[in-house]
Short mmCIF file of C-alpha atoms in Angstrom, two decimals:
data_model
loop_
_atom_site.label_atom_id
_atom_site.label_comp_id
_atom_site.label_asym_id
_atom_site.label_seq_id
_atom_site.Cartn_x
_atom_site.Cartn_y
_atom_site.Cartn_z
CA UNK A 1 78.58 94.62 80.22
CA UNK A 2 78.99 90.96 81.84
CA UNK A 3 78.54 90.00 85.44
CA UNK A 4 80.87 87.04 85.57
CA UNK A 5 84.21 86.62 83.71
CA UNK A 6 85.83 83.07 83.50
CA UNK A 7 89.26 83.01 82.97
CA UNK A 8 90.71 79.37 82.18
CA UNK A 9 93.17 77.43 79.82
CA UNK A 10 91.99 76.22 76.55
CA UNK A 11 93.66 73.29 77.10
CA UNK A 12 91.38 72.09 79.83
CA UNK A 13 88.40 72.58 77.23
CA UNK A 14 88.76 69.02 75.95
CA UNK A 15 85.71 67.29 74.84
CA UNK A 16 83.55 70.67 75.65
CA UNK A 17 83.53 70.12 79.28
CA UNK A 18 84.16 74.13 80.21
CA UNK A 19 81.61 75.58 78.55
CA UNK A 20 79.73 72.86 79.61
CA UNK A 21 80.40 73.71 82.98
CA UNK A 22 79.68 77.58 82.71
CA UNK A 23 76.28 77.07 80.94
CA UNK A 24 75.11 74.57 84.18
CA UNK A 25 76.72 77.63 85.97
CA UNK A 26 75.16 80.85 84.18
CA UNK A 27 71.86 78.78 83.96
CA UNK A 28 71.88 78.19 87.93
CA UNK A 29 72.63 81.51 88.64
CA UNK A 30 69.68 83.07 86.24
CA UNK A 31 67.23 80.95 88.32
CA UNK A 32 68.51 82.28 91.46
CA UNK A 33 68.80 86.30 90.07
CA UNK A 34 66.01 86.67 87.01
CA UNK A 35 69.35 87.65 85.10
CA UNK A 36 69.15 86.10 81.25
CA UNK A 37 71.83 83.62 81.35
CA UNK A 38 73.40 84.16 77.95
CA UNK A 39 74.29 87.72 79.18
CA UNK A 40 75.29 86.54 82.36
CA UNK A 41 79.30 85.67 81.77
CA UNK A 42 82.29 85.83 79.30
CA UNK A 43 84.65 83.37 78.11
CA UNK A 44 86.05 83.88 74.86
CA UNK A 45 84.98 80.37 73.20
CA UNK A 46 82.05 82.73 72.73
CA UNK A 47 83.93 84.72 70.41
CA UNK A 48 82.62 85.23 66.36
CA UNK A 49 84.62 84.92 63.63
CA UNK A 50 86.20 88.85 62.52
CA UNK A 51 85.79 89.58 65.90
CA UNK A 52 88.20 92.45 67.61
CA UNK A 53 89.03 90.07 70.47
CA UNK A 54 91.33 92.69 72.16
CA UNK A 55 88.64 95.49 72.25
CA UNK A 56 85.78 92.61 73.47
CA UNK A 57 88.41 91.01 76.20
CA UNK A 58 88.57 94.50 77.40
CA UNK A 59 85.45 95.28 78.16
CA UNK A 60 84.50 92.41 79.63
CA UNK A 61 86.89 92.69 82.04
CA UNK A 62 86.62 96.46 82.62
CA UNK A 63 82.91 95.75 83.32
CA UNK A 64 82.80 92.38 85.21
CA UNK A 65 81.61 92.17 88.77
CA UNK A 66 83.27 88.78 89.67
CA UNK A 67 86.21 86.92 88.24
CA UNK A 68 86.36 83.46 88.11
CA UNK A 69 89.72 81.37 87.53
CA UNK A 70 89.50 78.09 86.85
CA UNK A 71 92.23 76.56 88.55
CA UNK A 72 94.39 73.75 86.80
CA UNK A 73 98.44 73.34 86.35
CA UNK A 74 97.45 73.91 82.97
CA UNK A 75 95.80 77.16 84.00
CA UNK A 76 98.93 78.38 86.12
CA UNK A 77 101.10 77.77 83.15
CA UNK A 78 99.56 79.96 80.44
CA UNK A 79 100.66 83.34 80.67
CA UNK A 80 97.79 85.03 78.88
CA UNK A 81 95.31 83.57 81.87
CA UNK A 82 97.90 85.31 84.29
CA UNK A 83 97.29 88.89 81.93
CA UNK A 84 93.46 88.40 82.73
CA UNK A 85 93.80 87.93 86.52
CA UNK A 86 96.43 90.81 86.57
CA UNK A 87 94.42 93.25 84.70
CA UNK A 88 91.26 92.75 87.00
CA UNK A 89 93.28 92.67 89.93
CA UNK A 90 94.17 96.10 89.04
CA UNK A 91 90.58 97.13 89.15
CA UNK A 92 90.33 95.81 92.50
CA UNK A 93 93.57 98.05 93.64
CA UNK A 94 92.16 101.17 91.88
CA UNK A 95 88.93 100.47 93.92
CA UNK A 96 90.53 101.11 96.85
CA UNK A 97 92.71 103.74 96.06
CA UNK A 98 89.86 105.31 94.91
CA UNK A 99 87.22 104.69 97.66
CA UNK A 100 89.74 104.06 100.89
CA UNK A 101 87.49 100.98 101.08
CA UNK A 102 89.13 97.42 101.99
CA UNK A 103 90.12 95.12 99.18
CA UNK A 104 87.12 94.00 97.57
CA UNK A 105 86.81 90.14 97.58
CA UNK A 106 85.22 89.55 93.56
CA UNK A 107 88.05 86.97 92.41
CA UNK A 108 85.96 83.51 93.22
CA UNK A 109 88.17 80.23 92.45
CA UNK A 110 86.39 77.34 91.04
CA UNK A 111 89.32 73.75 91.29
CA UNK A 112 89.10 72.47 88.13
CA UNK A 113 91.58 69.89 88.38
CA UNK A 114 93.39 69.21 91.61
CA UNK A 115 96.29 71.60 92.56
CA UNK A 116 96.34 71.71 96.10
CA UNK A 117 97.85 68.09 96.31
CA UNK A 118 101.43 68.97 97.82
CA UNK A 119 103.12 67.96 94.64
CA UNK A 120 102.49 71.08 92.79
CA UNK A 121 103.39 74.73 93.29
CA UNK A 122 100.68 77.18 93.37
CA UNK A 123 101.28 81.38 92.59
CA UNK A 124 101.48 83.44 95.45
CA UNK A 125 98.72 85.28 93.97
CA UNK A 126 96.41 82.28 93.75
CA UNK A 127 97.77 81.22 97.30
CA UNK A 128 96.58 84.03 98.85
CA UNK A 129 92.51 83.57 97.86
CA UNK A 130 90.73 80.42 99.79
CA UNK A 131 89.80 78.28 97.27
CA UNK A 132 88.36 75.39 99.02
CA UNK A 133 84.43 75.28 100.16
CA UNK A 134 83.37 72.86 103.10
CA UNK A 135 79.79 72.09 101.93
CA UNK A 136 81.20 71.30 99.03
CA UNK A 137 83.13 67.93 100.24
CA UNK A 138 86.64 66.58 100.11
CA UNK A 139 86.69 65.06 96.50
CA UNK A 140 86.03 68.80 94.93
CA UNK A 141 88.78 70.38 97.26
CA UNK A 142 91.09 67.09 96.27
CA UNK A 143 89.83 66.42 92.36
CA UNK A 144 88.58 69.47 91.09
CA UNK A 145 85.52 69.66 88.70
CA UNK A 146 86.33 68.22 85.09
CA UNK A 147 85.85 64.46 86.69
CA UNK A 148 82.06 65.17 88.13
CA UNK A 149 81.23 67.44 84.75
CA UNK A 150 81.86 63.95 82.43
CA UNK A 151 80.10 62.23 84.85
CA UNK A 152 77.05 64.48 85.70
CA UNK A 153 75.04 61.67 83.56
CA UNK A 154 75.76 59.38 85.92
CA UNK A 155 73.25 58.52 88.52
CA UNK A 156 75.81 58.40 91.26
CA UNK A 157 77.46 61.53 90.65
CA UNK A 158 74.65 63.48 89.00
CA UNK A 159 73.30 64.38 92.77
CA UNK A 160 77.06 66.02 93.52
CA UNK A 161 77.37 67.47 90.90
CA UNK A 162 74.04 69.41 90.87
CA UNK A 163 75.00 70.21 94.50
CA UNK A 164 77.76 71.80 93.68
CA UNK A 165 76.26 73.80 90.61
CA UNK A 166 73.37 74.94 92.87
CA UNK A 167 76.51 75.97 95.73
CA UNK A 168 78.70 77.99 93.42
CA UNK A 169 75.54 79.84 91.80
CA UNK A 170 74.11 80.60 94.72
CA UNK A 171 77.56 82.54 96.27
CA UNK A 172 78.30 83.65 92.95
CA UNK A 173 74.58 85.57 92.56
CA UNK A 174 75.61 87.15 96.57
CA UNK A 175 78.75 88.55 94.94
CA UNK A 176 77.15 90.21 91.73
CA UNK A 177 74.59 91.89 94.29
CA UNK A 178 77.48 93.10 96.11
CA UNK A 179 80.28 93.73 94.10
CA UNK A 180 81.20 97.40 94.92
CA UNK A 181 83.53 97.65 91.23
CA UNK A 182 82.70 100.19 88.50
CA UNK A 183 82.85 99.87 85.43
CA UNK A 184 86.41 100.85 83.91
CA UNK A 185 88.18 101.21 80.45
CA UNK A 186 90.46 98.55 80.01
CA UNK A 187 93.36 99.26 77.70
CA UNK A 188 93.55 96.70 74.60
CA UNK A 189 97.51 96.79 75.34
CA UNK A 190 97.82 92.85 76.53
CA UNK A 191 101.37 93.15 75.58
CA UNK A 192 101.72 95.59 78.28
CA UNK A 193 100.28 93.20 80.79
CA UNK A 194 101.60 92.11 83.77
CA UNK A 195 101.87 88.48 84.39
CA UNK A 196 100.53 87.44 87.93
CA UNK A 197 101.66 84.64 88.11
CA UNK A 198 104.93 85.88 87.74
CA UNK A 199 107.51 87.84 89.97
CA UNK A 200 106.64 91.88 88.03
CA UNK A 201 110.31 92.49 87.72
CA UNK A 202 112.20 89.38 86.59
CA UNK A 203 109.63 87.38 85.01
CA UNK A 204 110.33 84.50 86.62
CA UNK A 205 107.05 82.03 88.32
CA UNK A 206 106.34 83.43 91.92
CA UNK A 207 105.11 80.63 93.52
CA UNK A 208 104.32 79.40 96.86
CA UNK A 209 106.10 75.92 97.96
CA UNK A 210 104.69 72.89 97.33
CA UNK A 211 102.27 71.48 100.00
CA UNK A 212 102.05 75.55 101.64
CA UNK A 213 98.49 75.95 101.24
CA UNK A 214 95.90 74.91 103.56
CA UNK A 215 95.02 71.12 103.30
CA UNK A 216 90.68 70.52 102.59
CA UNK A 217 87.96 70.84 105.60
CA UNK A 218 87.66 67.97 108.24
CA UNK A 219 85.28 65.30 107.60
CA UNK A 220 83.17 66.75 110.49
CA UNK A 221 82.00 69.91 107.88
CA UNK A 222 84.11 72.52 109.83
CA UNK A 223 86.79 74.67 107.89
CA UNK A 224 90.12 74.98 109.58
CA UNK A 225 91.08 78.54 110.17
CA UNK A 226 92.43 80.08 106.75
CA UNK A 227 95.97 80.65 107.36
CA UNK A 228 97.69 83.90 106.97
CA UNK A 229 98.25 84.91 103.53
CA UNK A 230 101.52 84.79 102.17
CA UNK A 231 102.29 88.91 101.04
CA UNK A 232 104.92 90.10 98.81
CA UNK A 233 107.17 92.22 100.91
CA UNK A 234 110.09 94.17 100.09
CA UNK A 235 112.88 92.91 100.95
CA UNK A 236 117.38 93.78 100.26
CA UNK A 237 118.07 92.43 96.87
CA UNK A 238 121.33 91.02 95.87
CA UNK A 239 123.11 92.00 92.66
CA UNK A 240 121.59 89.91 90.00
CA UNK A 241 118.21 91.11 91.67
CA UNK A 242 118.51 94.68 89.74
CA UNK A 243 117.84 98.11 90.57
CA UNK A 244 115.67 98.49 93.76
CA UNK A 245 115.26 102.49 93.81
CA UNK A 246 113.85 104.36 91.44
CA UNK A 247 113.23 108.17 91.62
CA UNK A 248 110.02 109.39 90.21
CA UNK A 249 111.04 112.97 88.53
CA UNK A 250 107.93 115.05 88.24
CA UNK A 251 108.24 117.60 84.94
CA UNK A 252 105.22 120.24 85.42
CA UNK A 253 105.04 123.97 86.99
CA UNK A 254 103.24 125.52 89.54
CA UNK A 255 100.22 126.78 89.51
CA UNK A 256 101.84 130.48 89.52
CA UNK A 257 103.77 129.39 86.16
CA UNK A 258 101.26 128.06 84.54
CA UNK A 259 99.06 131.37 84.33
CA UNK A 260 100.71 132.98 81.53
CA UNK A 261 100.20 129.92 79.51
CA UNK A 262 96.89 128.22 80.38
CA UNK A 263 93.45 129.76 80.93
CA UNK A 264 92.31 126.27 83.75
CA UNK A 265 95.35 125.79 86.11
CA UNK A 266 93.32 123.77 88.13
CA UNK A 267 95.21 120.60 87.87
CA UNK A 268 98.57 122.73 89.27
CA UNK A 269 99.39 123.76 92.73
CA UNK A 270 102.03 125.42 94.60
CA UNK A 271 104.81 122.80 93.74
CA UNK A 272 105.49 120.30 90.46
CA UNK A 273 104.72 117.52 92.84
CA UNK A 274 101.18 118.94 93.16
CA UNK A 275 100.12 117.91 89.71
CA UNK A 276 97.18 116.58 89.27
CA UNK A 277 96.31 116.09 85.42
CA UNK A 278 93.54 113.75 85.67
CA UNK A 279 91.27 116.05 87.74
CA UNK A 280 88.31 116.55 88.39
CA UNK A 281 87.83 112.70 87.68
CA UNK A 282 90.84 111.30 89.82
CA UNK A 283 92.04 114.87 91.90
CA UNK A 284 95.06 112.73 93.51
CA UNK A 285 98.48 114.20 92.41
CA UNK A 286 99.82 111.70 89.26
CA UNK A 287 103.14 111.66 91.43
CA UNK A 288 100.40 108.97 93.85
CA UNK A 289 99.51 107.04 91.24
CA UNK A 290 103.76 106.50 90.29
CA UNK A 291 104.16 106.04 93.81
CA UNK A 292 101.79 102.67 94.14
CA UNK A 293 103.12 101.24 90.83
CA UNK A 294 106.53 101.39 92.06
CA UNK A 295 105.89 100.03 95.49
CA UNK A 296 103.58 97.63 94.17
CA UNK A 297 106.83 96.52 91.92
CA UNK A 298 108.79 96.31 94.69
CA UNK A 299 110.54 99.46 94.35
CA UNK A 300 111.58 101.83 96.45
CA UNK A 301 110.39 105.13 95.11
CA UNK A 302 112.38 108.24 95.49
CA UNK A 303 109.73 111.76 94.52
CA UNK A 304 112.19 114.30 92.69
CA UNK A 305 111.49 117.55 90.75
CA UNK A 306 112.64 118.59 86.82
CA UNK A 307 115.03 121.52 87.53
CA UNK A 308 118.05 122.34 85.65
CA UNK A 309 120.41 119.93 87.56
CA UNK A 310 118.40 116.97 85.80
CA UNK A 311 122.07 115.83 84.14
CA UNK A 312 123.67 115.43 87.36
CA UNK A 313 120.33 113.84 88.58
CA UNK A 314 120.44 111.10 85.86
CA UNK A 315 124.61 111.12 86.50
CA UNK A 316 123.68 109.57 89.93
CA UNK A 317 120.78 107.57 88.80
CA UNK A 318 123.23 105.55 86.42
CA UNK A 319 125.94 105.63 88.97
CA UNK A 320 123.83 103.98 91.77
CA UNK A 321 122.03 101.32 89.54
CA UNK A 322 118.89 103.23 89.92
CA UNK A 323 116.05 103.83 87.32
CA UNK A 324 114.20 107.11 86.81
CA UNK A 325 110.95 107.72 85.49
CA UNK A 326 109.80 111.89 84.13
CA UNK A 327 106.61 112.61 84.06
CA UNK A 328 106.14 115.21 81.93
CA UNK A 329 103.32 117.28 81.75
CA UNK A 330 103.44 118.77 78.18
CA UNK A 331 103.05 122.33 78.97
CA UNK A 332 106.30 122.16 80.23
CA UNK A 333 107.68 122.60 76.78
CA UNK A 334 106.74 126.51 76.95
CA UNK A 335 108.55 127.14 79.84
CA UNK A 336 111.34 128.86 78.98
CA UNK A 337 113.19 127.33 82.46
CA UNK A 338 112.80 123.83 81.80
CA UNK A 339 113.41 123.89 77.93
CA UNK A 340 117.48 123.91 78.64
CA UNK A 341 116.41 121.14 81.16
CA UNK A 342 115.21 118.87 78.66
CA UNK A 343 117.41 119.66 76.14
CA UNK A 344 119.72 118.14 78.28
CA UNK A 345 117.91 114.95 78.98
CA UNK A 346 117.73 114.90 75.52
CA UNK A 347 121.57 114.27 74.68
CA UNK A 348 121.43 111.46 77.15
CA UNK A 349 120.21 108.06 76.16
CA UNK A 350 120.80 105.70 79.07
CA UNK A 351 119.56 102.24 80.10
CA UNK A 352 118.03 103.47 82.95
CA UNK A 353 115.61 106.25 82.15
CA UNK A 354 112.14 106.49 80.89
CA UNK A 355 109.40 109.15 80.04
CA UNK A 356 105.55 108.90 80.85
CA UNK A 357 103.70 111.98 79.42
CA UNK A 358 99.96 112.03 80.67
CA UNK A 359 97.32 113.95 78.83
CA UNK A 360 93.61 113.92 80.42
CA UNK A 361 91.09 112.93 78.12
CA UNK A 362 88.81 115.49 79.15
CA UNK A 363 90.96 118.34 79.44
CA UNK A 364 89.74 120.41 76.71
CA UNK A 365 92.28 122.73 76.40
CA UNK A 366 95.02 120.72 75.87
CA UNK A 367 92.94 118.80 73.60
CA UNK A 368 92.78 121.85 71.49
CA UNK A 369 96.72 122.20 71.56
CA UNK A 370 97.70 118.47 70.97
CA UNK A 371 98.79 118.88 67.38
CA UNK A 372 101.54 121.74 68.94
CA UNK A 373 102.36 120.56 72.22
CA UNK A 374 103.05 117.27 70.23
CA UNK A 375 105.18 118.63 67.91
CA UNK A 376 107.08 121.19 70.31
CA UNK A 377 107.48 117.77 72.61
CA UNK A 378 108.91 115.66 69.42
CA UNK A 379 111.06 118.48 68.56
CA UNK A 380 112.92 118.70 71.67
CA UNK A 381 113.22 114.91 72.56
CA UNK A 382 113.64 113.73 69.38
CA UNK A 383 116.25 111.64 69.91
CA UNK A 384 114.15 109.86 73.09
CA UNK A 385 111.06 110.19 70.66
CA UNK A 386 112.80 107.94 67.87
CA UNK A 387 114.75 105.36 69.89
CA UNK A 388 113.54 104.81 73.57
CA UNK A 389 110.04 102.80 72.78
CA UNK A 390 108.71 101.17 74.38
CA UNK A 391 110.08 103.31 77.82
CA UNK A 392 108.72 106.55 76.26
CA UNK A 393 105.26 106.66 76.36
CA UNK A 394 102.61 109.77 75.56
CA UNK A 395 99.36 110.69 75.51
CA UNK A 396 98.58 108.59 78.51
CA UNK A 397 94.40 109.67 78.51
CA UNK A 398 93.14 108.14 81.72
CA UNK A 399 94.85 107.01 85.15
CA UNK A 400 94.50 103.34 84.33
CA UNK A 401 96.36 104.13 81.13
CA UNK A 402 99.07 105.90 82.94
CA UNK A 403 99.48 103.01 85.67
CA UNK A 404 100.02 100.40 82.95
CA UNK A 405 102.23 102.58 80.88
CA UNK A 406 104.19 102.87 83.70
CA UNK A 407 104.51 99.22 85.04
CA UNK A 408 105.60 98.72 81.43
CA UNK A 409 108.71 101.18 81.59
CA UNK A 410 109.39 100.21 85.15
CA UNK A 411 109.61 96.71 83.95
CA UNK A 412 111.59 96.94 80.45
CA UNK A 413 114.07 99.26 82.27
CA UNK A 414 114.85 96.95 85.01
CA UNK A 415 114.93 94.24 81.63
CA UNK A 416 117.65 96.42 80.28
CA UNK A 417 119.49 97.50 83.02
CA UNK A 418 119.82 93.94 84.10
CA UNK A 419 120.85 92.53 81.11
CA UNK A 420 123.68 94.89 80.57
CA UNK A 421 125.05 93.98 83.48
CA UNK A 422 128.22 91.66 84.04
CA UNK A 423 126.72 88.05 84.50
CA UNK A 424 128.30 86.59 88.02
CA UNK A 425 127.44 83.33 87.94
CA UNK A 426 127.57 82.18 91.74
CA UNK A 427 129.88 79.66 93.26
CA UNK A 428 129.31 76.32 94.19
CA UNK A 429 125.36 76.49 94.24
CA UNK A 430 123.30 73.83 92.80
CA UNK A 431 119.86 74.79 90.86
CA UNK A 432 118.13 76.45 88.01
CA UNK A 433 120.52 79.72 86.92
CA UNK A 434 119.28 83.09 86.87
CA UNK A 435 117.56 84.23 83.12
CA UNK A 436 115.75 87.14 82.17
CA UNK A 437 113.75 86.45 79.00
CA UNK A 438 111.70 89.44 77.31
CA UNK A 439 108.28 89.30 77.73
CA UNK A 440 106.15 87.68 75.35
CA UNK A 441 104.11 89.45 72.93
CA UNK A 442 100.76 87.20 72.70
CA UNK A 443 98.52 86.74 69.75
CA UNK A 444 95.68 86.27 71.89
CA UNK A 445 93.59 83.13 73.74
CA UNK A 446 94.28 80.22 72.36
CA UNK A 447 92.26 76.54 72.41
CA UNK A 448 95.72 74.53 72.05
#
């Protein structure tokens, strides 16, 4: 477990001057807390030789109280830093789904090289976090750090930069003491990763305009008021915008027709919607969890039940330019009811469905029936089983692993659907033309 994690382009590492930085950093901050400071953060220029990066990346950020971007144009353009700052922002959103508490405040910018000059664009999801610090004067708001960390030799710039040091350690050792996150299992799936500095369903850089954010404090030492955030809102999409609906088709029983089959019906209730496989960890039906992926991807979800008219339900899906997610609990393969159901599904391969089957990890008892339930599951969609990866996804063990499962198949169906579609190239408009590129599959954090 690490308190700090810094997430930054290893192109801005030239010379050494990062770590650099972070050692001043985790040094300053182990005076001010008694904490060692080699256990203190993460960056992954730390990393050994036959080291599982993925599994180490991970858990650093599944157990890090504070995340710290270093912010560069170099650092905005690297996808994989926009993967670290998505996955811990999702810890911050599961915080509050979990807790009802407001938005914790643990992702603490440190400028690295000027962006906030006008000239540049910055994401929307950087734009919206106050990077700037008062005390800490005009030429770090303007400049950034890697000037003052070649210079902090220097006799003139030695004293600022020490300043600084002493001013970042000293909020950053406030925010370990009250970071409210728990520790979380991170999948090792970076592939699966959103990017956030990109718009979740076409890929493309979501920025804010040049020049939007807030210009540095007045010479007097008072901050001007932060402005209002910008906010992703949903909005009417146009047709090269893709689907904007997408119903969320809950496959489970009820409580009632689970009892022949299962000895804890706990996780069931009166209706499929009621199902609730991750209990007694996370007791919210799984249909909530769909629910704030979709929203937060900007779509407009639609709650449906598996019955036998699921044909004419996926008819209508296709029709309408929808998308449509089951989520199949996989005792639904015994009931007798829904096998014709998804036999049907079966025979249908379209561009617009997916399947998300969650399994608890600590549910026992269908622990002790995986091998069959498997098998049953394969042997009815076997077509879906064989050809529809990566939009069918099983044993999804914990929420978090259901979430990003999800955003994946939300995202690669909207891919699909979109680039099936006729390409209307629009009239007498100048600028960049519409593109939707796959997303990259990294390697991991590289230095170049």
């Amino acid at each position: 477990m690490v308190q700090l994690f810094l997430s930054f382009s290893g192109e801005d590492n030239g010379n050494g001057l990062v770590s650099d930085f972070f050692n001043d950093l985790c040094t300053e901050i182990g005076h001010i807390t008694a904490l060692a400071p080699d256990r203190l953060g993460y960056n992954y220029l730390d990393m050994r030789t036959a080291m599982r990066w993925r599994r180490e990346l991970s858990e650093a950020l599944g157990s890090c109280k504070v995340f710290i971007p270093l912010y560069s144009p170099r650092y905005f353009a690297s996808p994989f830093c926009g993967k670290e700052w998505w996955a811990f922002s999702r810890r911050q959103a599961d915080h509050i789904l979990g807790t009802a508490d407001p938005e914790p405040e643990m992702i603490f910018p440190v400028i690295w090289e000027g962006v906030f000059d006008g000239r540049r664009s910055v994401p929307k999801a950087a734009a919206d976090i106050w990077a700037k610090q008062p005390d800490l004067g005009d030429r770090y708001a303007e400049r950034g750090l890697r000037q003052l960390v070649q210079l902090k030799h220097n006799k003139e710039y030695s004293p600022l930069y020490q300043e600084i040091i002493f001013a970042l350690g000293k909020r950053l050792a406030e925010l370990i003491d009250d970071s409210p996150l728990a520790a979380s299992v991170m999948s090792e799936d970076f592939d699966s990763f959103g990017n956030a500095f990109c718009d979740p369903l076409t890929g493309q850089k979501d920025t804010a305009a040049a020049g939007a954010v807030a210009t540095p404090a007045t010479a007097a030492g008072s901050s001007r008021e932060r402005p209002a955030s910008p906010r992703l809102v949903p909005g009417p999409r146009t047709s090269l915008s893709g689907p904007k609906h997408v119903r969320l088709v809950v496959a489970s029983g009820t409580q009632e027709d689970l009892s022949g089959l299962r000895e804890d019906t706990t996780p069931y209730g009166d209706r499929q919607h009621d199902w609730a496989p991750y209990t007694p960890d996370h007791p919210d039906p799984v249909l909530m969890y769909a629910v704030e992926v979709a929203s937060e991807l900007r779509l407009m979800p639609h709650p449906e039940e598996f019955d036998g008219e699921v044909a004419q339900l996926l008819d209508k899906v296709e029709a309408d330019n929808e998308l449509a997610v089951i989520i199949l609990d996989p005792w639904t393969i015994r009931l007798r009811d829904r096998q014709a159901a998804l036999d049907e599904y079966d025979k249908r391969l379209t561009m617009n469905t997916g399947m998300a089957v969650p399994q608890n990890a600590s549910d026992t008892e269908t622990a002790a029936h995986t091998d069959a339930l498997r098998q049953q599951l394969l042997s009815a969609l076997g077509r879906h089983a064989q050809l529809r990866e990566p939009v069918f996804k099983m044993s999804l063990k914990t929420v978090a692993a259901f979430k990003d499962a999800l955003r994946q198949i939300l995202v690669e169906l909207t891919r699909q659907v979109m680039m099936q579609a006729p390409q209307v190239r629009p009239a007498l408009r100048s600028g960049p033309g519409v593109s939707f590129d796959s997303r990259p599959f990294l390697d991991g954090p590289s230095e170049g």
